[in-house]
PDB file of C-alpha atoms in Angstrom:
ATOM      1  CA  UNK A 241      71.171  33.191 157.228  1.00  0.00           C
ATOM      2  CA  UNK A 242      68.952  34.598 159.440  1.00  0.00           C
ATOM      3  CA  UNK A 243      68.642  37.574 157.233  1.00  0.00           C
ATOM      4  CA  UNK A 244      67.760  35.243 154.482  1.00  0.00           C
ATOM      5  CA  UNK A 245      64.799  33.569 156.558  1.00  0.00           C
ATOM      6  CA  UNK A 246      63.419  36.831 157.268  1.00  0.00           C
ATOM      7  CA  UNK A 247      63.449  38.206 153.817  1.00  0.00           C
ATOM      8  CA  UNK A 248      61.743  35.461 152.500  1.00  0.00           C
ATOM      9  CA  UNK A 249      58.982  35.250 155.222  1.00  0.00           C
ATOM     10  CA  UNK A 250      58.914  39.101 154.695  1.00  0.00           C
ATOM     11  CA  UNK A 251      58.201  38.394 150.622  1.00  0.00           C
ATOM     12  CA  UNK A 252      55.855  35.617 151.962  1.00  0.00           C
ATOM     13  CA  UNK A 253      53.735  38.006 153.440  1.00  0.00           C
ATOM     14  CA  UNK A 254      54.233  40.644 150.806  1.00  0.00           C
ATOM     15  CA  UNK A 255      55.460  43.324 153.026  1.00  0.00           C
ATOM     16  CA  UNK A 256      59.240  42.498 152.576  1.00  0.00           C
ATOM     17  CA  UNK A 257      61.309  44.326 150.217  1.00  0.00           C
ATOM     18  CA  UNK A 258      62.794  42.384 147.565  1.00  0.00           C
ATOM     19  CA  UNK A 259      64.952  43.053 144.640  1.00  0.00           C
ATOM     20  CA  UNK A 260      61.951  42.664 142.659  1.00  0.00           C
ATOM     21  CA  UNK A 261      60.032  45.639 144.465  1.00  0.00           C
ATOM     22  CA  UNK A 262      62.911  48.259 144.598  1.00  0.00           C
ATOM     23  CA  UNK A 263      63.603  48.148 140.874  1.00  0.00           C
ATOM     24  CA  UNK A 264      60.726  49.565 140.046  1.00  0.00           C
ATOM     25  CA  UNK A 265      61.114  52.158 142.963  1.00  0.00           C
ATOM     26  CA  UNK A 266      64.120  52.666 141.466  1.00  0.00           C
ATOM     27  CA  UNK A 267      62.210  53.116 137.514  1.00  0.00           C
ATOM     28  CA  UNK A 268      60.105  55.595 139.021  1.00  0.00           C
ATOM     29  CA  UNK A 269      62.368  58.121 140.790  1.00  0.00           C
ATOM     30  CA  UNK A 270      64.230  57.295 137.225  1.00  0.00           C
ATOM     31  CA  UNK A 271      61.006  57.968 135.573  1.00  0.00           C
ATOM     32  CA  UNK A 272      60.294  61.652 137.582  1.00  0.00           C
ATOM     33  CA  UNK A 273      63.964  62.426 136.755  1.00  0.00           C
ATOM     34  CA  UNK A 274      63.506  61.368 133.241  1.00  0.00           C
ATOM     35  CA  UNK A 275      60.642  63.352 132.785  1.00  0.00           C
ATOM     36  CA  UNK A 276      61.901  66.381 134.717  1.00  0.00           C
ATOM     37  CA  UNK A 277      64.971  65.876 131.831  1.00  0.00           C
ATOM     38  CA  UNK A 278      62.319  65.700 129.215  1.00  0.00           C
ATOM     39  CA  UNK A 279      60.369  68.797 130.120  1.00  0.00           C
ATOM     40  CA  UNK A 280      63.980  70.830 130.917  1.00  0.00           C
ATOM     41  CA  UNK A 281      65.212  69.169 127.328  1.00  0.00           C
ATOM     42  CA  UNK A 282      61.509  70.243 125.916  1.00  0.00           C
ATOM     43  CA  UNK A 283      61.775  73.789 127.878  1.00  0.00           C
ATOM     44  CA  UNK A 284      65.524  73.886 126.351  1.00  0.00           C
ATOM     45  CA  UNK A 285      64.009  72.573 122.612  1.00  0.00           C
ATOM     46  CA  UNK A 286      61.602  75.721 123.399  1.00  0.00           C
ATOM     47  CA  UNK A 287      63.645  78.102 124.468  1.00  0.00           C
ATOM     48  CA  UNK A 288      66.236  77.352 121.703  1.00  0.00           C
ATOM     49  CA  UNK A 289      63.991  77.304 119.065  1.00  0.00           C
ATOM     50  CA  UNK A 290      62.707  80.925 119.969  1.00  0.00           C
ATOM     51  CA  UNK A 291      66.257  81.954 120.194  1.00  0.00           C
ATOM     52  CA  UNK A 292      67.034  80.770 116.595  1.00  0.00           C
ATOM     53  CA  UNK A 293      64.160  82.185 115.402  1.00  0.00           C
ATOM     54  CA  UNK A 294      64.845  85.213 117.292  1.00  0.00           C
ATOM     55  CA  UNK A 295      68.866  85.139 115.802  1.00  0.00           C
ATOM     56  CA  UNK A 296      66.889  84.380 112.024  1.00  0.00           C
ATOM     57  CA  UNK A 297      64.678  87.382 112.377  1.00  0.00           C
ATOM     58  CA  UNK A 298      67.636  89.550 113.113  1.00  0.00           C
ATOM     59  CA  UNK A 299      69.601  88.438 109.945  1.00  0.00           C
ATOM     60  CA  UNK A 300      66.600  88.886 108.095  1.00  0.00           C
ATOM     61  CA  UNK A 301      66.628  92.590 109.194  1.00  0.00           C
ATOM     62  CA  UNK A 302      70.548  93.260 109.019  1.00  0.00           C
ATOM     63  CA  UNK A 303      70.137  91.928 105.194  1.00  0.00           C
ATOM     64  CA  UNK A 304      67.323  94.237 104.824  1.00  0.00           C
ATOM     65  CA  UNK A 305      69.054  97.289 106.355  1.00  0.00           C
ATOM     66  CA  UNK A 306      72.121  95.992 104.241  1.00  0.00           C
ATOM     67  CA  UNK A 307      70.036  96.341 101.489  1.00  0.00           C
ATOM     68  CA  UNK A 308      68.945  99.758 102.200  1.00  0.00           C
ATOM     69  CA  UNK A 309      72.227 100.891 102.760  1.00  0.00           C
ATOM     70  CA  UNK A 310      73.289  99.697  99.385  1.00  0.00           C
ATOM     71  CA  UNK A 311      70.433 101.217  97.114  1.00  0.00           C
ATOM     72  CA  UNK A 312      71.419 104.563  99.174  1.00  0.00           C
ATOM     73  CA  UNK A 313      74.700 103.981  98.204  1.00  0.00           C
ATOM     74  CA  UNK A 314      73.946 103.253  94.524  1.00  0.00           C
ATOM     75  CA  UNK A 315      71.925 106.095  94.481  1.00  0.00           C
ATOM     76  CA  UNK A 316      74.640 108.264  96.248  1.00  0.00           C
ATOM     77  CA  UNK A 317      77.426 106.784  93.409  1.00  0.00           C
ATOM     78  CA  UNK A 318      74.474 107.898  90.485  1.00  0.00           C
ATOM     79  CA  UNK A 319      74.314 111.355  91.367  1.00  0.00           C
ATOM     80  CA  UNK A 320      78.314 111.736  91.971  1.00  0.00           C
ATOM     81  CA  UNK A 321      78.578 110.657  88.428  1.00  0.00           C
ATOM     82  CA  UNK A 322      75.758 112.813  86.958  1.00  0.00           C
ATOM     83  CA  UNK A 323      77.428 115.281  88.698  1.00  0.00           C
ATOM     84  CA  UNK A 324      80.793 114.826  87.623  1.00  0.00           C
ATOM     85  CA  UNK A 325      78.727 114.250  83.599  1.00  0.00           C
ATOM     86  CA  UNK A 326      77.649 118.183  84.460  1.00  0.00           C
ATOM     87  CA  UNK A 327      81.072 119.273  84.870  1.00  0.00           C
ATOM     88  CA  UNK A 328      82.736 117.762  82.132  1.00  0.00           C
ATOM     89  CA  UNK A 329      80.110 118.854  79.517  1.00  0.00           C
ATOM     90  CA  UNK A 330      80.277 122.419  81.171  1.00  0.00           C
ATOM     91  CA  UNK A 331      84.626 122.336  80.716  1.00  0.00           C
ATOM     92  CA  UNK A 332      84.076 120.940  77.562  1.00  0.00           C
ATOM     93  CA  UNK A 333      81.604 123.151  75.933  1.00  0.00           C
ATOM     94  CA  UNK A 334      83.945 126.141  77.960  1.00  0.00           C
ATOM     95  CA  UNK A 335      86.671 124.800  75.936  1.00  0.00           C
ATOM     96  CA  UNK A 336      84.972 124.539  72.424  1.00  0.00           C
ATOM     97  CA  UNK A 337      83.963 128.088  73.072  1.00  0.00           C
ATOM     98  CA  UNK A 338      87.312 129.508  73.697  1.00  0.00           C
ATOM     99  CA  UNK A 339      88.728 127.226  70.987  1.00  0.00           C
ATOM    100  CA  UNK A 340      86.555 128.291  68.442  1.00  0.00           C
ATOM    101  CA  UNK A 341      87.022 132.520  69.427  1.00  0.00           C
ATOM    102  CA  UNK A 342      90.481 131.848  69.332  1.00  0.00           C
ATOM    103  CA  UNK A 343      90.090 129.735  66.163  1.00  0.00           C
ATOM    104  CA  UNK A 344      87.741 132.850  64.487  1.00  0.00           C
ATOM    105  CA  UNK A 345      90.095 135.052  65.999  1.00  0.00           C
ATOM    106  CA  UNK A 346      93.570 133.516  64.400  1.00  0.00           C
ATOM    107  CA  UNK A 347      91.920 132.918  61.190  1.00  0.00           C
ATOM    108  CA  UNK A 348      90.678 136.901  61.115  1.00  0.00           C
ATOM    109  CA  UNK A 349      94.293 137.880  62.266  1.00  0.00           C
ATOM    110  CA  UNK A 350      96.132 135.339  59.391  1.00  0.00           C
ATOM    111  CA  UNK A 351      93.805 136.664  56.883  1.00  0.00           C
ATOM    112  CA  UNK A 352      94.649 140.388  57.384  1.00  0.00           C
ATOM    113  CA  UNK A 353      98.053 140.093  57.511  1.00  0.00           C
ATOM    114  CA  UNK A 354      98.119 138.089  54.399  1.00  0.00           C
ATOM    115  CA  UNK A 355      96.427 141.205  52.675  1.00  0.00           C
ATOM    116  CA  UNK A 356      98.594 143.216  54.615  1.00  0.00           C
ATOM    117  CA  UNK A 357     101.572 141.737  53.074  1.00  0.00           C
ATOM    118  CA  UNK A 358      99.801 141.370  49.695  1.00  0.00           C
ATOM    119  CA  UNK A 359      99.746 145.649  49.865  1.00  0.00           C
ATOM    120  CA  UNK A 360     103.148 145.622  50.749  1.00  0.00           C
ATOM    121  CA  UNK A 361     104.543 143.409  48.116  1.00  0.00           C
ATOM    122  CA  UNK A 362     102.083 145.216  45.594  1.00  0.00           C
ATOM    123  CA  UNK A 363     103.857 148.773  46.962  1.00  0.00           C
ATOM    124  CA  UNK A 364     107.343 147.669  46.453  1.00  0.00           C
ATOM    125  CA  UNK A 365     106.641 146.159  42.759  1.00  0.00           C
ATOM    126  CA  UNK A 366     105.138 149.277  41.868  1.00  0.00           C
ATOM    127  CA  UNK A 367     107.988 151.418  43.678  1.00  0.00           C
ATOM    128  CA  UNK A 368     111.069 150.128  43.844  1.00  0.00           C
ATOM    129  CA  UNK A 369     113.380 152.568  44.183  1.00  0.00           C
ATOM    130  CA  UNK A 370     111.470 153.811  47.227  1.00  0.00           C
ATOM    131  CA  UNK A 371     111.657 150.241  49.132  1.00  0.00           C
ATOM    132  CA  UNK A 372     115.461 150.480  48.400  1.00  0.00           C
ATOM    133  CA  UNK A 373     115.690 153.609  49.651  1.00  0.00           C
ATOM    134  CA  UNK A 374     113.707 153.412  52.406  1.00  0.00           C
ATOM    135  CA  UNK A 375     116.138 150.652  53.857  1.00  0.00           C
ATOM    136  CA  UNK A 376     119.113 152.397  52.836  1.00  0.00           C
ATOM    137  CA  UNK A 377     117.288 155.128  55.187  1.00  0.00           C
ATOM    138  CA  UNK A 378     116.449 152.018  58.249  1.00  0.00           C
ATOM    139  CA  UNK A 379     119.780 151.302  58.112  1.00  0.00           C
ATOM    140  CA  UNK A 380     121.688 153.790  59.107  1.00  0.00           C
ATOM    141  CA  UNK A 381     119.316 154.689  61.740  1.00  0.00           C
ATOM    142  CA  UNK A 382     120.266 151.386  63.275  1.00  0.00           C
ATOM    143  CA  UNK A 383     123.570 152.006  62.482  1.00  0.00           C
ATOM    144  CA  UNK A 384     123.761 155.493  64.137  1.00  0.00           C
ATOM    145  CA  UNK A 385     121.336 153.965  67.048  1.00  0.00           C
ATOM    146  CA  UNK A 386     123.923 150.917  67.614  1.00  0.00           C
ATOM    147  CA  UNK A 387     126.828 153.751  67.735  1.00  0.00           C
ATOM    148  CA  UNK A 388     125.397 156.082  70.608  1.00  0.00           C
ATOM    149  CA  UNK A 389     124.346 153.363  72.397  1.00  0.00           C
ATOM    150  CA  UNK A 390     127.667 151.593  72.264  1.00  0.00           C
ATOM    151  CA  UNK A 391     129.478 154.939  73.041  1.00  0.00           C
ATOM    152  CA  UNK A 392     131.076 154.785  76.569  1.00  0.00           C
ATOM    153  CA  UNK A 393     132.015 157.939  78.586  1.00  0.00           C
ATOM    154  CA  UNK A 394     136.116 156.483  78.524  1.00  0.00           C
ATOM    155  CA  UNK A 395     137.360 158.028  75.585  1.00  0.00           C
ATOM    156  CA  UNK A 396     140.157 155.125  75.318  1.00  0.00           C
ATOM    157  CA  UNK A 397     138.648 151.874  74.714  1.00  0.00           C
ATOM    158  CA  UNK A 398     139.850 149.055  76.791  1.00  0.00           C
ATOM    159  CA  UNK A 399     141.695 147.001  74.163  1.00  0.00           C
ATOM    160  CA  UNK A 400     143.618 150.101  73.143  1.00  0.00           C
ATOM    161  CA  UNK A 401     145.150 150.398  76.811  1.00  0.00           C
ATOM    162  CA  UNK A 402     146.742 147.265  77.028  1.00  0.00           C
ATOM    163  CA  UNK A 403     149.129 148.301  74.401  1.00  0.00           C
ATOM    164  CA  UNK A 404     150.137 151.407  75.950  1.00  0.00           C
ATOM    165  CA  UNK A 405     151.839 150.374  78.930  1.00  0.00           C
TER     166      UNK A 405
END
């Protein structure tokens, strides 16, 4: 009780602490550590906000490098193909040239042996008897050709032996 009695004449005189006066000792250290949070938060706010904007500036310029990279690449992919366009019109007129040489060229070689063959015929309706004798002629020369080429160094042909014995 005594402790009561002397913190009431110590709040009578006004030099006492009471409950009264150490709450707001108590809001003011809460106070300096509230605003100490504040400016920390604030510096934080800050210091975030400058990093996002620093992170926003750097997406902004990886976007426009990707960008870049992708009109090189288009331009890249343009002159492969005009490239590859310049080789298949040089193979194709290539082969249209040699198609149509060939073409002259089979048409020149088809036209003289038709006349060729037109002399020919033309020579054997006129001369018969010389066509017929001039195969009579062709073939015994491939008969007598086929007979020394055939002809074999055994005098006895193989078949004939078998019989012998």
């Amino acid at each position: 009780m005594a402790d009561n009695d002397s913190t009431t004449g110590s709040a009578a005189n006004g030099t006492g602490t009471s409950t009264t006066s150490s709450e707001p000792r108590r809001s003011a250290a809460s106070r300096k550590t509230g605003a100490s949070r504040n400016a920390a938060s604030r510096g934080n706010t800050r210091s975030s906000k400058a990093s996002e904007d620093a992170m926003k500036k750097q997406v902004a310029e990886l976007k426009r490098e990707v960008n870049r990279l992708n009109r090189a690449l288009a331009e890249q992919a343009e002159d492969a193909a005009e490239t590859a366009q310049g080789w298949y019109r040089s193979a194709a007129d290539r082969a249209s040239t040699l198609y149509s040489g060939a073409s002259d060229r089979a048409s020149r070689a088809a036209s003289q042996l038709r006349n060729q063959a037109h002399s020919v015929s033309e020579t054997v309706q006129q001369n018969p008897g010389t066509f017929s004798t001039a195969m009579l002629i062709g073939g015994l020369v491939g008969l007598l050709a086929g007979m020394a080429i055939s002809r074999n160094s055994d005098p006895e042909p193989d078949w004939l032996r078998r019989w012998h014995r």
